[in-house]
Backbone atoms as SQL, in Angstrom:
CREATE TABLE atoms (id INTEGER PRIMARY KEY, chain TEXT, resi INTEGER, resn TEXT, atom TEXT, x REAL, y REAL, z REAL);
INSERT INTO atoms VALUES
  (1, 'A', 1, 'UNK', 'N', 219.703, -260.558, -104.102),
  (2, 'A', 1, 'UNK', 'CA', 220.320, -260.783, -102.823),
  (3, 'A', 1, 'UNK', 'C', 221.658, -260.046, -102.813),
  (4, 'A', 2, 'UNK', 'N', 221.878, -259.266, -101.757),
  (5, 'A', 2, 'UNK', 'CA', 223.083, -258.461, -101.646),
  (6, 'A', 2, 'UNK', 'C', 223.786, -258.774, -100.328),
  (7, 'A', 3, 'UNK', 'N', 225.082, -259.011, -100.398),
  (8, 'A', 3, 'UNK', 'CA', 225.865, -259.314, -99.209),
  (9, 'A', 3, 'UNK', 'C', 226.753, -258.131, -98.845),
  (10, 'A', 4, 'UNK', 'N', 226.896, -257.879, -97.551),
  (11, 'A', 4, 'UNK', 'CA', 227.883, -256.945, -97.002),
  (12, 'A', 4, 'UNK', 'C', 227.883, -255.589, -97.704),
  (13, 'A', 5, 'UNK', 'N', 226.785, -254.843, -97.505),
  (14, 'A', 5, 'UNK', 'CA', 226.633, -253.584, -98.228),
  (15, 'A', 5, 'UNK', 'C', 226.885, -252.342, -97.396),
  (16, 'A', 6, 'UNK', 'N', 226.926, -252.443, -96.090),
  (17, 'A', 6, 'UNK', 'CA', 226.972, -251.239, -95.250),
  (18, 'A', 6, 'UNK', 'C', 228.265, -251.145, -94.443),
  (19, 'A', 7, 'UNK', 'N', 229.379, -251.220, -95.112),
  (20, 'A', 7, 'UNK', 'CA', 230.672, -251.224, -94.435),
  (21, 'A', 7, 'UNK', 'C', 231.035, -249.892, -93.811),
  (22, 'A', 8, 'UNK', 'N', 231.651, -249.976, -92.648),
  (23, 'A', 8, 'UNK', 'CA', 232.176, -248.813, -91.953),
  (24, 'A', 8, 'UNK', 'C', 233.666, -249.030, -91.736),
  (25, 'A', 9, 'UNK', 'N', 234.463, -248.046, -92.093),
  (26, 'A', 9, 'UNK', 'CA', 235.913, -248.163, -91.924),
  (27, 'A', 9, 'UNK', 'C', 236.283, -247.934, -90.463),
  (28, 'A', 10, 'UNK', 'N', 237.114, -248.825, -89.933),
  (29, 'A', 10, 'UNK', 'CA', 237.583, -248.725, -88.551),
  (30, 'A', 10, 'UNK', 'C', 239.105, -248.793, -88.573),
  (31, 'A', 11, 'UNK', 'N', 239.732, -247.802, -87.933),
  (32, 'A', 11, 'UNK', 'CA', 241.199, -247.786, -87.870),
  (33, 'A', 11, 'UNK', 'C', 241.621, -247.651, -86.413),
  (34, 'A', 12, 'UNK', 'N', 242.551, -248.499, -85.997),
  (35, 'A', 12, 'UNK', 'CA', 243.075, -248.462, -84.642),
  (36, 'A', 12, 'UNK', 'C', 244.411, -247.728, -84.640),
  (37, 'A', 13, 'UNK', 'N', 244.640, -246.937, -83.608),
  (38, 'A', 13, 'UNK', 'CA', 245.895, -246.207, -83.476),
  (39, 'A', 13, 'UNK', 'C', 247.058, -247.190, -83.377),
  (40, 'A', 14, 'UNK', 'N', 248.086, -246.970, -84.166),
  (41, 'A', 14, 'UNK', 'CA', 249.262, -247.828, -84.122),
  (42, 'A', 14, 'UNK', 'C', 249.225, -248.988, -85.098),
  (43, 'A', 15, 'UNK', 'N', 248.094, -249.215, -85.743),
  (44, 'A', 15, 'UNK', 'CA', 247.986, -250.288, -86.738),
  (45, 'A', 15, 'UNK', 'C', 247.801, -249.622, -88.097),
  (46, 'A', 16, 'UNK', 'N', 248.629, -249.941, -89.024),
  (47, 'A', 16, 'UNK', 'CA', 248.557, -249.327, -90.348),
  (48, 'A', 16, 'UNK', 'C', 247.647, -250.109, -91.282),
  (49, 'A', 17, 'UNK', 'N', 246.462, -250.415, -90.792),
  (50, 'A', 17, 'UNK', 'CA', 245.496, -251.142, -91.617),
  (51, 'A', 17, 'UNK', 'C', 244.095, -250.657, -91.253),
  (52, 'A', 18, 'UNK', 'N', 243.277, -250.476, -92.246),
  (53, 'A', 18, 'UNK', 'CA', 241.889, -250.082, -92.030),
  (54, 'A', 18, 'UNK', 'C', 241.017, -251.319, -92.188),
  (55, 'A', 19, 'UNK', 'N', 240.192, -251.582, -91.183),
  (56, 'A', 19, 'UNK', 'CA', 239.284, -252.718, -91.209),
  (57, 'A', 19, 'UNK', 'C', 237.902, -252.240, -91.630),
  (58, 'A', 20, 'UNK', 'N', 237.207, -253.030, -92.409),
  (59, 'A', 20, 'UNK', 'CA', 235.835, -252.721, -92.782),
  (60, 'A', 20, 'UNK', 'C', 234.909, -253.616, -91.972),
  (61, 'A', 21, 'UNK', 'N', 234.006, -252.989, -91.222),
  (62, 'A', 21, 'UNK', 'CA', 233.086, -253.705, -90.351),
  (63, 'A', 21, 'UNK', 'C', 231.682, -253.541, -90.915),
  (64, 'A', 22, 'UNK', 'N', 230.959, -254.640, -91.035),
  (65, 'A', 22, 'UNK', 'CA', 229.604, -254.635, -91.587),
  (66, 'A', 22, 'UNK', 'C', 228.597, -254.997, -90.503),
  (67, 'A', 23, 'UNK', 'N', 227.451, -254.321, -90.485),
  (68, 'A', 23, 'UNK', 'CA', 226.391, -254.701, -89.552),
  (69, 'A', 23, 'UNK', 'C', 225.369, -255.603, -90.231),
  (70, 'A', 24, 'UNK', 'N', 225.227, -255.505, -91.544),
  (71, 'A', 24, 'UNK', 'CA', 224.262, -256.317, -92.278),
  (72, 'A', 24, 'UNK', 'C', 224.988, -257.438, -93.011),
  (73, 'A', 25, 'UNK', 'N', 224.538, -258.675, -92.781),
  (74, 'A', 25, 'UNK', 'CA', 225.129, -259.828, -93.449),
  (75, 'A', 25, 'UNK', 'C', 224.580, -259.965, -94.865),
  (76, 'A', 26, 'UNK', 'N', 223.241, -259.918, -94.993),
  (77, 'A', 26, 'UNK', 'CA', 222.617, -260.087, -96.305),
  (78, 'A', 26, 'UNK', 'C', 221.296, -259.323, -96.340),
  (79, 'A', 27, 'UNK', 'N', 220.976, -258.788, -97.504),
  (80, 'A', 27, 'UNK', 'CA', 219.684, -258.148, -97.753),
  (81, 'A', 27, 'UNK', 'C', 219.034, -258.853, -98.930),
  (82, 'A', 28, 'UNK', 'N', 217.721, -259.092, -98.833),
  (83, 'A', 28, 'UNK', 'CA', 217.027, -259.784, -99.911),
  (84, 'A', 28, 'UNK', 'C', 215.556, -259.389, -99.916),
  (85, 'A', 29, 'UNK', 'N', 214.882, -259.699, -101.012),
  (86, 'A', 29, 'UNK', 'CA', 213.456, -259.408, -101.171),
  (87, 'A', 29, 'UNK', 'C', 212.682, -260.703, -101.320),
  (88, 'A', 30, 'UNK', 'N', 211.512, -260.723, -100.705),
  (89, 'A', 30, 'UNK', 'CA', 210.543, -261.796, -100.928),
  (90, 'A', 30, 'UNK', 'C', 209.273, -261.091, -101.373),
  (91, 'A', 31, 'UNK', 'N', 208.952, -261.244, -102.635),
  (92, 'A', 31, 'UNK', 'CA', 207.836, -260.489, -103.194),
  (93, 'A', 31, 'UNK', 'C', 208.177, -259.009, -103.160),
  (94, 'A', 32, 'UNK', 'N', 207.295, -258.220, -102.568),
  (95, 'A', 32, 'UNK', 'CA', 207.539, -256.780, -102.487),
  (96, 'A', 32, 'UNK', 'C', 208.115, -256.363, -101.134),
  (97, 'A', 33, 'UNK', 'N', 208.431, -257.336, -100.278),
  (98, 'A', 33, 'UNK', 'CA', 208.962, -257.032, -98.948),
  (99, 'A', 33, 'UNK', 'C', 210.479, -257.199, -98.920),
  (100, 'A', 34, 'UNK', 'N', 211.152, -256.213, -98.342),
  (101, 'A', 34, 'UNK', 'CA', 212.612, -256.260, -98.210),
  (102, 'A', 34, 'UNK', 'C', 212.981, -256.758, -96.815),
  (103, 'A', 35, 'UNK', 'N', 213.986, -257.624, -96.740),
  (104, 'A', 35, 'UNK', 'CA', 214.453, -258.184, -95.479),
  (105, 'A', 35, 'UNK', 'C', 215.966, -258.044, -95.399),
  (106, 'A', 36, 'UNK', 'N', 216.470, -258.004, -94.184),
  (107, 'A', 36, 'UNK', 'CA', 217.920, -258.021, -93.994),
  (108, 'A', 36, 'UNK', 'C', 218.241, -258.870, -92.773),
  (109, 'A', 37, 'UNK', 'N', 219.377, -259.538, -92.840),
  (110, 'A', 37, 'UNK', 'CA', 219.864, -260.334, -91.717),
  (111, 'A', 37, 'UNK', 'C', 221.116, -259.634, -91.206),
  (112, 'A', 38, 'UNK', 'N', 221.075, -259.231, -89.944),
  (113, 'A', 38, 'UNK', 'CA', 222.193, -258.522, -89.326),
  (114, 'A', 38, 'UNK', 'C', 223.162, -259.526, -88.707),
  (115, 'A', 39, 'UNK', 'N', 224.434, -259.161, -88.648),
  (116, 'A', 39, 'UNK', 'CA', 225.438, -260.033, -88.045),
  (117, 'A', 39, 'UNK', 'C', 225.109, -260.332, -86.589),
  (118, 'A', 40, 'UNK', 'N', 224.635, -259.336, -85.851),
  (119, 'A', 40, 'UNK', 'CA', 224.321, -259.531, -84.442),
  (120, 'A', 40, 'UNK', 'C', 223.241, -260.602, -84.282),
  (121, 'A', 41, 'UNK', 'N', 222.205, -260.545, -85.105),
  (122, 'A', 41, 'UNK', 'CA', 221.148, -261.555, -85.060),
  (123, 'A', 41, 'UNK', 'C', 221.653, -262.926, -85.455),
  (124, 'A', 42, 'UNK', 'N', 222.537, -262.959, -86.437),
  (125, 'A', 42, 'UNK', 'CA', 223.131, -264.224, -86.869),
  (126, 'A', 42, 'UNK', 'C', 223.953, -264.848, -85.743),
  (127, 'A', 43, 'UNK', 'N', 224.701, -264.038, -85.021),
  (128, 'A', 43, 'UNK', 'CA', 225.501, -264.534, -83.906),
  (129, 'A', 43, 'UNK', 'C', 224.601, -265.023, -82.777),
  (130, 'A', 44, 'UNK', 'N', 223.509, -264.321, -82.493),
  (131, 'A', 44, 'UNK', 'CA', 222.565, -264.763, -81.464),
  (132, 'A', 44, 'UNK', 'C', 221.956, -266.106, -81.856),
  (133, 'A', 45, 'UNK', 'N', 221.549, -266.256, -83.115),
  (134, 'A', 45, 'UNK', 'CA', 220.972, -267.522, -83.579),
  (135, 'A', 45, 'UNK', 'C', 221.992, -268.654, -83.492),
  (136, 'A', 46, 'UNK', 'N', 223.230, -268.385, -83.867),
  (137, 'A', 46, 'UNK', 'CA', 224.284, -269.392, -83.765),
  (138, 'A', 46, 'UNK', 'C', 224.526, -269.770, -82.302),
  (139, 'A', 47, 'UNK', 'N', 224.527, -268.794, -81.417),
  (140, 'A', 47, 'UNK', 'CA', 224.679, -269.055, -79.985),
  (141, 'A', 47, 'UNK', 'C', 223.559, -269.923, -79.448),
  (142, 'A', 48, 'UNK', 'N', 222.322, -269.653, -79.878),
  (143, 'A', 48, 'UNK', 'CA', 221.189, -270.472, -79.450),
  (144, 'A', 48, 'UNK', 'C', 221.351, -271.905, -79.948),
  (145, 'A', 49, 'UNK', 'N', 221.731, -272.074, -81.206),
  (146, 'A', 49, 'UNK', 'CA', 221.928, -273.413, -81.757),
  (147, 'A', 49, 'UNK', 'C', 223.011, -274.169, -80.989),
  (148, 'A', 50, 'UNK', 'N', 224.118, -273.508, -80.708),
  (149, 'A', 50, 'UNK', 'CA', 225.187, -274.153, -79.943),
  (150, 'A', 50, 'UNK', 'C', 224.735, -274.492, -78.525),
  (151, 'A', 51, 'UNK', 'N', 223.933, -273.621, -77.909),
  (152, 'A', 51, 'UNK', 'CA', 223.410, -273.903, -76.568),
  (153, 'A', 51, 'UNK', 'C', 222.497, -275.122, -76.583),
  (154, 'A', 52, 'UNK', 'N', 221.672, -275.254, -77.612),
  (155, 'A', 52, 'UNK', 'CA', 220.797, -276.429, -77.731),
  (156, 'A', 52, 'UNK', 'C', 221.634, -277.695, -77.882),
  (157, 'A', 53, 'UNK', 'N', 222.633, -277.654, -78.748),
  (158, 'A', 53, 'UNK', 'CA', 223.484, -278.831, -78.955),
  (159, 'A', 53, 'UNK', 'C', 224.262, -279.184, -77.691),
  (160, 'A', 54, 'UNK', 'N', 224.867, -278.189, -77.057),
  (161, 'A', 54, 'UNK', 'CA', 225.629, -278.426, -75.835),
  (162, 'A', 54, 'UNK', 'C', 224.710, -278.890, -74.706),
  (163, 'A', 55, 'UNK', 'N', 223.553, -278.239, -74.570),
  (164, 'A', 55, 'UNK', 'CA', 222.597, -278.624, -73.531),
  (165, 'A', 55, 'UNK', 'C', 222.100, -280.045, -73.713),
  (166, 'A', 56, 'UNK', 'N', 221.824, -280.427, -74.950),
  (167, 'A', 56, 'UNK', 'CA', 221.398, -281.806, -75.217),
  (168, 'A', 56, 'UNK', 'C', 222.478, -282.804, -74.870),
  (169, 'A', 57, 'UNK', 'N', 223.701, -282.461, -75.192),
  (170, 'A', 57, 'UNK', 'CA', 224.828, -283.355, -74.870),
  (171, 'A', 57, 'UNK', 'C', 225.013, -283.485, -73.358),
  (172, 'A', 58, 'UNK', 'N', 224.919, -282.365, -72.646),
  (173, 'A', 58, 'UNK', 'CA', 225.074, -282.402, -71.190),
  (174, 'A', 58, 'UNK', 'C', 223.909, -283.127, -70.523),
  (175, 'A', 59, 'UNK', 'N', 222.711, -282.963, -71.060),
  (176, 'A', 59, 'UNK', 'CA', 221.559, -283.685, -70.512),
  (177, 'A', 59, 'UNK', 'C', 221.767, -285.183, -70.644),
  (178, 'A', 60, 'UNK', 'N', 222.283, -285.612, -71.780),
  (179, 'A', 60, 'UNK', 'CA', 222.555, -287.038, -71.991),
  (180, 'A', 60, 'UNK', 'C', 223.667, -287.514, -71.053),
  (181, 'A', 61, 'UNK', 'N', 224.733, -286.727, -70.955),
  (182, 'A', 61, 'UNK', 'CA', 225.886, -287.106, -70.133),
  (183, 'A', 61, 'UNK', 'C', 225.515, -287.188, -68.654),
  (184, 'A', 62, 'UNK', 'N', 224.721, -286.253, -68.173),
  (185, 'A', 62, 'UNK', 'CA', 224.353, -286.207, -66.764),
  (186, 'A', 62, 'UNK', 'C', 223.050, -286.950, -66.471),
  (187, 'A', 63, 'UNK', 'N', 222.523, -287.640, -67.488),
  (188, 'A', 63, 'UNK', 'CA', 221.286, -288.418, -67.373),
  (189, 'A', 63, 'UNK', 'C', 220.115, -287.556, -66.877),
  (190, 'A', 64, 'UNK', 'N', 220.013, -286.379, -67.471),
  (191, 'A', 64, 'UNK', 'CA', 218.917, -285.468, -67.157),
  (192, 'A', 64, 'UNK', 'C', 217.803, -285.646, -68.180),
  (193, 'A', 65, 'UNK', 'N', 216.617, -285.194, -67.817),
  (194, 'A', 65, 'UNK', 'CA', 215.486, -285.219, -68.732),
  (195, 'A', 65, 'UNK', 'C', 215.730, -284.168, -69.824),
  (196, 'A', 66, 'UNK', 'N', 215.781, -284.601, -71.071),
  (197, 'A', 66, 'UNK', 'CA', 216.061, -283.698, -72.190),
  (198, 'A', 66, 'UNK', 'C', 215.003, -282.603, -72.298),
  (199, 'A', 67, 'UNK', 'N', 213.744, -282.926, -72.023),
  (200, 'A', 67, 'UNK', 'CA', 212.681, -281.919, -72.096),
  (201, 'A', 67, 'UNK', 'C', 212.902, -280.799, -71.082),
  (202, 'A', 68, 'UNK', 'N', 213.374, -281.145, -69.884),
  (203, 'A', 68, 'UNK', 'CA', 213.653, -280.106, -68.883),
  (204, 'A', 68, 'UNK', 'C', 214.810, -279.221, -69.335),
  (205, 'A', 69, 'UNK', 'N', 215.813, -279.832, -69.934),
  (206, 'A', 69, 'UNK', 'CA', 216.951, -279.057, -70.435),
  (207, 'A', 69, 'UNK', 'C', 216.493, -278.107, -71.547),
  (208, 'A', 70, 'UNK', 'N', 215.641, -278.578, -72.440),
  (209, 'A', 70, 'UNK', 'CA', 215.135, -277.717, -73.513),
  (210, 'A', 70, 'UNK', 'C', 214.267, -276.596, -72.956),
  (211, 'A', 71, 'UNK', 'N', 213.497, -276.876, -71.896),
  (212, 'A', 71, 'UNK', 'CA', 212.707, -275.829, -71.246),
  (213, 'A', 71, 'UNK', 'C', 213.612, -274.731, -70.694),
  (214, 'A', 72, 'UNK', 'N', 214.697, -275.137, -70.028),
  (215, 'A', 72, 'UNK', 'CA', 215.642, -274.158, -69.481),
  (216, 'A', 72, 'UNK', 'C', 216.238, -273.317, -70.608),
  (217, 'A', 73, 'UNK', 'N', 216.613, -273.958, -71.710),
  (218, 'A', 73, 'UNK', 'CA', 217.178, -273.223, -72.843),
  (219, 'A', 73, 'UNK', 'C', 216.164, -272.255, -73.444),
  (220, 'A', 74, 'UNK', 'N', 214.925, -272.698, -73.588),
  (221, 'A', 74, 'UNK', 'CA', 213.892, -271.842, -74.160),
  (222, 'A', 74, 'UNK', 'C', 213.607, -270.648, -73.256),
  (223, 'A', 75, 'UNK', 'N', 213.368, -270.913, -71.967),
  (224, 'A', 75, 'UNK', 'CA', 213.082, -269.819, -71.035),
  (225, 'A', 75, 'UNK', 'C', 214.283, -268.887, -70.902),
  (226, 'A', 76, 'UNK', 'N', 215.473, -269.468, -70.862),
  (227, 'A', 76, 'UNK', 'CA', 216.683, -268.654, -70.767),
  (228, 'A', 76, 'UNK', 'C', 216.870, -267.758, -71.978),
  (229, 'A', 77, 'UNK', 'N', 216.554, -268.275, -73.156),
  (230, 'A', 77, 'UNK', 'CA', 216.687, -267.479, -74.380),
  (231, 'A', 77, 'UNK', 'C', 215.680, -266.334, -74.405),
  (232, 'A', 78, 'UNK', 'N', 214.435, -266.641, -74.099),
  (233, 'A', 78, 'UNK', 'CA', 213.403, -265.594, -74.077),
  (234, 'A', 78, 'UNK', 'C', 213.737, -264.546, -73.021),
  (235, 'A', 79, 'UNK', 'N', 214.098, -265.008, -71.821),
  (236, 'A', 79, 'UNK', 'CA', 214.485, -264.080, -70.758),
  (237, 'A', 79, 'UNK', 'C', 215.706, -263.266, -71.128),
  (238, 'A', 80, 'UNK', 'N', 216.644, -263.899, -71.828),
  (239, 'A', 80, 'UNK', 'CA', 217.853, -263.204, -72.251),
  (240, 'A', 80, 'UNK', 'C', 217.564, -262.097, -73.242),
  (241, 'A', 81, 'UNK', 'N', 216.702, -262.364, -74.194),
  (242, 'A', 81, 'UNK', 'CA', 216.358, -261.340, -75.190),
  (243, 'A', 81, 'UNK', 'C', 215.606, -260.186, -74.533),
  (244, 'A', 82, 'UNK', 'N', 214.646, -260.517, -73.671),
  (245, 'A', 82, 'UNK', 'CA', 213.898, -259.464, -72.972),
  (246, 'A', 82, 'UNK', 'C', 214.826, -258.664, -72.063),
  (247, 'A', 83, 'UNK', 'N', 215.675, -259.363, -71.316),
  (248, 'A', 83, 'UNK', 'CA', 216.615, -258.677, -70.427),
  (249, 'A', 83, 'UNK', 'C', 217.585, -257.789, -71.185),
  (250, 'A', 84, 'UNK', 'N', 218.072, -258.279, -72.328),
  (251, 'A', 84, 'UNK', 'CA', 219.011, -257.498, -73.135),
  (252, 'A', 84, 'UNK', 'C', 218.354, -256.217, -73.636),
  (253, 'A', 85, 'UNK', 'N', 217.105, -256.324, -74.039),
  (254, 'A', 85, 'UNK', 'CA', 216.403, -255.139, -74.538),
  (255, 'A', 85, 'UNK', 'C', 216.107, -254.158, -73.407),
  (256, 'A', 86, 'UNK', 'N', 215.605, -254.668, -72.275),
  (257, 'A', 86, 'UNK', 'CA', 215.275, -253.787, -71.157),
  (258, 'A', 86, 'UNK', 'C', 216.513, -253.065, -70.625),
  (259, 'A', 87, 'UNK', 'N', 217.618, -253.762, -70.558),
  (260, 'A', 87, 'UNK', 'CA', 218.873, -253.159, -70.097),
  (261, 'A', 87, 'UNK', 'C', 219.295, -252.036, -71.041),
  (262, 'A', 88, 'UNK', 'N', 219.212, -252.298, -72.335),
  (263, 'A', 88, 'UNK', 'CA', 219.569, -251.283, -73.329),
  (264, 'A', 88, 'UNK', 'C', 218.650, -250.068, -73.218),
  (265, 'A', 89, 'UNK', 'N', 217.343, -250.321, -73.128),
  (266, 'A', 89, 'UNK', 'CA', 216.367, -249.231, -73.039),
  (267, 'A', 89, 'UNK', 'C', 216.605, -248.408, -71.772),
  (268, 'A', 90, 'UNK', 'N', 216.917, -249.074, -70.661),
  (269, 'A', 90, 'UNK', 'CA', 217.155, -248.362, -69.405),
  (270, 'A', 90, 'UNK', 'C', 218.319, -247.377, -69.531),
  (271, 'A', 91, 'UNK', 'N', 219.362, -247.765, -70.260),
  (272, 'A', 91, 'UNK', 'CA', 220.520, -246.893, -70.400),
  (273, 'A', 91, 'UNK', 'C', 220.384, -245.894, -71.549),
  (274, 'A', 92, 'UNK', 'N', 219.336, -246.014, -72.326),
  (275, 'A', 92, 'UNK', 'CA', 219.040, -245.045, -73.391),
  (276, 'A', 92, 'UNK', 'C', 217.670, -244.407, -73.146),
  (277, 'A', 93, 'UNK', 'N', 217.314, -244.253, -71.866),
  (278, 'A', 93, 'UNK', 'CA', 215.971, -243.824, -71.508),
  (279, 'A', 93, 'UNK', 'C', 215.642, -242.426, -72.023),
  (280, 'A', 94, 'UNK', 'N', 216.603, -241.544, -72.154),
  (281, 'A', 94, 'UNK', 'CA', 216.319, -240.206, -72.680),
  (282, 'A', 94, 'UNK', 'C', 215.650, -240.289, -74.048),
  (283, 'A', 95, 'UNK', 'N', 216.107, -241.202, -74.880),
  (284, 'A', 95, 'UNK', 'CA', 215.505, -241.392, -76.204),
  (285, 'A', 95, 'UNK', 'C', 214.176, -242.135, -76.099),
  (286, 'A', 96, 'UNK', 'N', 214.167, -243.274, -75.403),
  (287, 'A', 96, 'UNK', 'CA', 212.980, -244.128, -75.387),
  (288, 'A', 96, 'UNK', 'C', 211.826, -243.533, -74.592),
  (289, 'A', 97, 'UNK', 'N', 212.092, -242.630, -73.665),
  (290, 'A', 97, 'UNK', 'CA', 210.995, -241.974, -72.949),
  (291, 'A', 97, 'UNK', 'C', 210.176, -241.102, -73.892),
  (292, 'A', 98, 'UNK', 'N', 210.793, -240.651, -74.973),
  (293, 'A', 98, 'UNK', 'CA', 210.096, -239.849, -75.977),
  (294, 'A', 98, 'UNK', 'C', 209.573, -240.687, -77.142),
  (295, 'A', 99, 'UNK', 'N', 210.002, -241.952, -77.241),
  (296, 'A', 99, 'UNK', 'CA', 209.621, -242.837, -78.345),
  (297, 'A', 99, 'UNK', 'C', 209.227, -244.210, -77.791),
  (298, 'A', 100, 'UNK', 'N', 208.182, -244.254, -76.990),
  (299, 'A', 100, 'UNK', 'CA', 207.777, -245.499, -76.324),
  (300, 'A', 100, 'UNK', 'C', 207.435, -246.617, -77.306),
  (301, 'A', 101, 'UNK', 'N', 206.926, -246.280, -78.469),
  (302, 'A', 101, 'UNK', 'CA', 206.563, -247.313, -79.447),
  (303, 'A', 101, 'UNK', 'C', 207.788, -248.026, -80.012),
  (304, 'A', 102, 'UNK', 'N', 208.973, -247.459, -79.830),
  (305, 'A', 102, 'UNK', 'CA', 210.213, -248.069, -80.324),
  (306, 'A', 102, 'UNK', 'C', 210.766, -249.135, -79.379),
  (307, 'A', 103, 'UNK', 'N', 210.293, -249.185, -78.149),
  (308, 'A', 103, 'UNK', 'CA', 210.869, -250.100, -77.156),
  (309, 'A', 103, 'UNK', 'C', 210.834, -251.554, -77.601),
  (310, 'A', 104, 'UNK', 'N', 209.723, -252.099, -78.097),
  (311, 'A', 104, 'UNK', 'CA', 209.732, -253.527, -78.463),
  (312, 'A', 104, 'UNK', 'C', 210.410, -253.846, -79.801),
  (313, 'A', 105, 'UNK', 'N', 210.840, -252.860, -80.547),
  (314, 'A', 105, 'UNK', 'CA', 211.375, -253.082, -81.897),
  (315, 'A', 105, 'UNK', 'C', 212.857, -253.456, -81.859),
  (316, 'A', 106, 'UNK', 'N', 213.143, -254.695, -81.455),
  (317, 'A', 106, 'UNK', 'CA', 214.540, -255.124, -81.342),
  (318, 'A', 106, 'UNK', 'C', 215.204, -255.252, -82.705),
  (319, 'A', 107, 'UNK', 'N', 214.429, -255.360, -83.760),
  (320, 'A', 107, 'UNK', 'CA', 215.002, -255.475, -85.104),
  (321, 'A', 107, 'UNK', 'C', 215.647, -254.164, -85.547),
  (322, 'A', 108, 'UNK', 'N', 215.373, -253.078, -84.842),
  (323, 'A', 108, 'UNK', 'CA', 216.029, -251.806, -85.144),
  (324, 'A', 108, 'UNK', 'C', 217.349, -251.659, -84.392),
  (325, 'A', 109, 'UNK', 'N', 217.729, -252.678, -83.662),
  (326, 'A', 109, 'UNK', 'CA', 218.972, -252.640, -82.899),
  (327, 'A', 109, 'UNK', 'C', 218.727, -252.258, -81.460),
  (328, 'A', 110, 'UNK', 'N', 219.703, -252.572, -80.624),
  (329, 'A', 110, 'UNK', 'CA', 219.617, -252.175, -79.229),
  (330, 'A', 110, 'UNK', 'C', 219.422, -253.331, -78.276),
  (331, 'A', 111, 'UNK', 'N', 220.429, -254.183, -78.150),
  (332, 'A', 111, 'UNK', 'CA', 220.454, -255.247, -77.152),
  (333, 'A', 111, 'UNK', 'C', 221.766, -255.107, -76.392),
  (334, 'A', 112, 'UNK', 'N', 221.739, -255.379, -75.098),
  (335, 'A', 112, 'UNK', 'CA', 222.943, -255.255, -74.279),
  (336, 'A', 112, 'UNK', 'C', 223.259, -256.602, -73.639),
  (337, 'A', 113, 'UNK', 'N', 224.501, -257.047, -73.775),
  (338, 'A', 113, 'UNK', 'CA', 224.894, -258.378, -73.327),
  (339, 'A', 113, 'UNK', 'C', 224.705, -258.567, -71.825),
  (340, 'A', 114, 'UNK', 'N', 224.979, -257.533, -71.014),
  (341, 'A', 114, 'UNK', 'CA', 224.809, -257.685, -69.568),
  (342, 'A', 114, 'UNK', 'C', 223.353, -257.954, -69.214),
  (343, 'A', 115, 'UNK', 'N', 222.444, -257.240, -69.847),
  (344, 'A', 115, 'UNK', 'CA', 221.024, -257.479, -69.615),
  (345, 'A', 115, 'UNK', 'C', 220.602, -258.852, -70.086),
  (346, 'A', 116, 'UNK', 'N', 221.208, -259.321, -71.184),
  (347, 'A', 116, 'UNK', 'CA', 220.915, -260.662, -71.675),
  (348, 'A', 116, 'UNK', 'C', 221.333, -261.728, -70.689),
  (349, 'A', 117, 'UNK', 'N', 222.506, -261.564, -70.107),
  (350, 'A', 117, 'UNK', 'CA', 222.971, -262.524, -69.097),
  (351, 'A', 117, 'UNK', 'C', 222.068, -262.508, -67.869),
  (352, 'A', 118, 'UNK', 'N', 221.740, -261.329, -67.379),
  (353, 'A', 118, 'UNK', 'CA', 220.881, -261.218, -66.198),
  (354, 'A', 118, 'UNK', 'C', 219.509, -261.817, -66.478),
  (355, 'A', 119, 'UNK', 'N', 218.886, -261.427, -67.589),
  (356, 'A', 119, 'UNK', 'CA', 217.557, -261.939, -67.933),
  (357, 'A', 119, 'UNK', 'C', 217.557, -263.433, -68.184),
  (358, 'A', 120, 'UNK', 'N', 218.573, -263.937, -68.872),
  (359, 'A', 120, 'UNK', 'CA', 218.659, -265.366, -69.158),
  (360, 'A', 120, 'UNK', 'C', 218.823, -266.199, -67.909),
  (361, 'A', 121, 'UNK', 'N', 219.684, -265.758, -67.005),
  (362, 'A', 121, 'UNK', 'CA', 219.907, -266.504, -65.759),
  (363, 'A', 121, 'UNK', 'C', 218.662, -266.483, -64.893),
  (364, 'A', 122, 'UNK', 'N', 218.017, -265.319, -64.764),
  (365, 'A', 122, 'UNK', 'CA', 216.798, -265.240, -63.952),
  (366, 'A', 122, 'UNK', 'C', 215.680, -266.106, -64.524),
  (367, 'A', 123, 'UNK', 'N', 215.522, -266.095, -65.828),
  (368, 'A', 123, 'UNK', 'CA', 214.446, -266.874, -66.453),
  (369, 'A', 123, 'UNK', 'C', 214.716, -268.368, -66.381),
  (370, 'A', 124, 'UNK', 'N', 215.972, -268.765, -66.467),
  (371, 'A', 124, 'UNK', 'CA', 216.313, -270.189, -66.466),
  (372, 'A', 124, 'UNK', 'C', 216.348, -270.780, -65.061),
  (373, 'A', 125, 'UNK', 'N', 216.444, -269.928, -64.054),
  (374, 'A', 125, 'UNK', 'CA', 216.565, -270.420, -62.666),
  (375, 'A', 125, 'UNK', 'C', 215.274, -271.010, -62.139);
C-alpha cells in the first residue's frame, strides 16, 4: 500500500512556498489487480455520506418520510454524477468525439461541478 505518490509542485506568485498537490490518496493491490483511490473520489464519497447524515437529520426534524429523503439523495447522487460527466464531456468534445469509448470511464477523471449540480437538482426534483 502506497500513500501520496504522484505529487505536483504548485507555486503561487507572491508566496515564497511551494505546495505539493496529490491526485492519488492511496494505491494498493488485491491479488494481481492494482487499485487507486483518488482524492476527488474520496471527497465525493465524503460529500455523499454527509448528505445522507444531514438528509436523515432534516427528515426527522421536518417529520418527513425517511425513505423519500433517501430516494431524493440516491437519485440526486446518480443524476449528479451523470450530469458532471456529461458537462465535462460536452466541454472536451474535441477529444471525446474521437474517443467515444472513453465517455463512460469516469475513473479516468473528468467530472465538472456545474454539471453535477445541474444533474443532481434535475434528478432530485
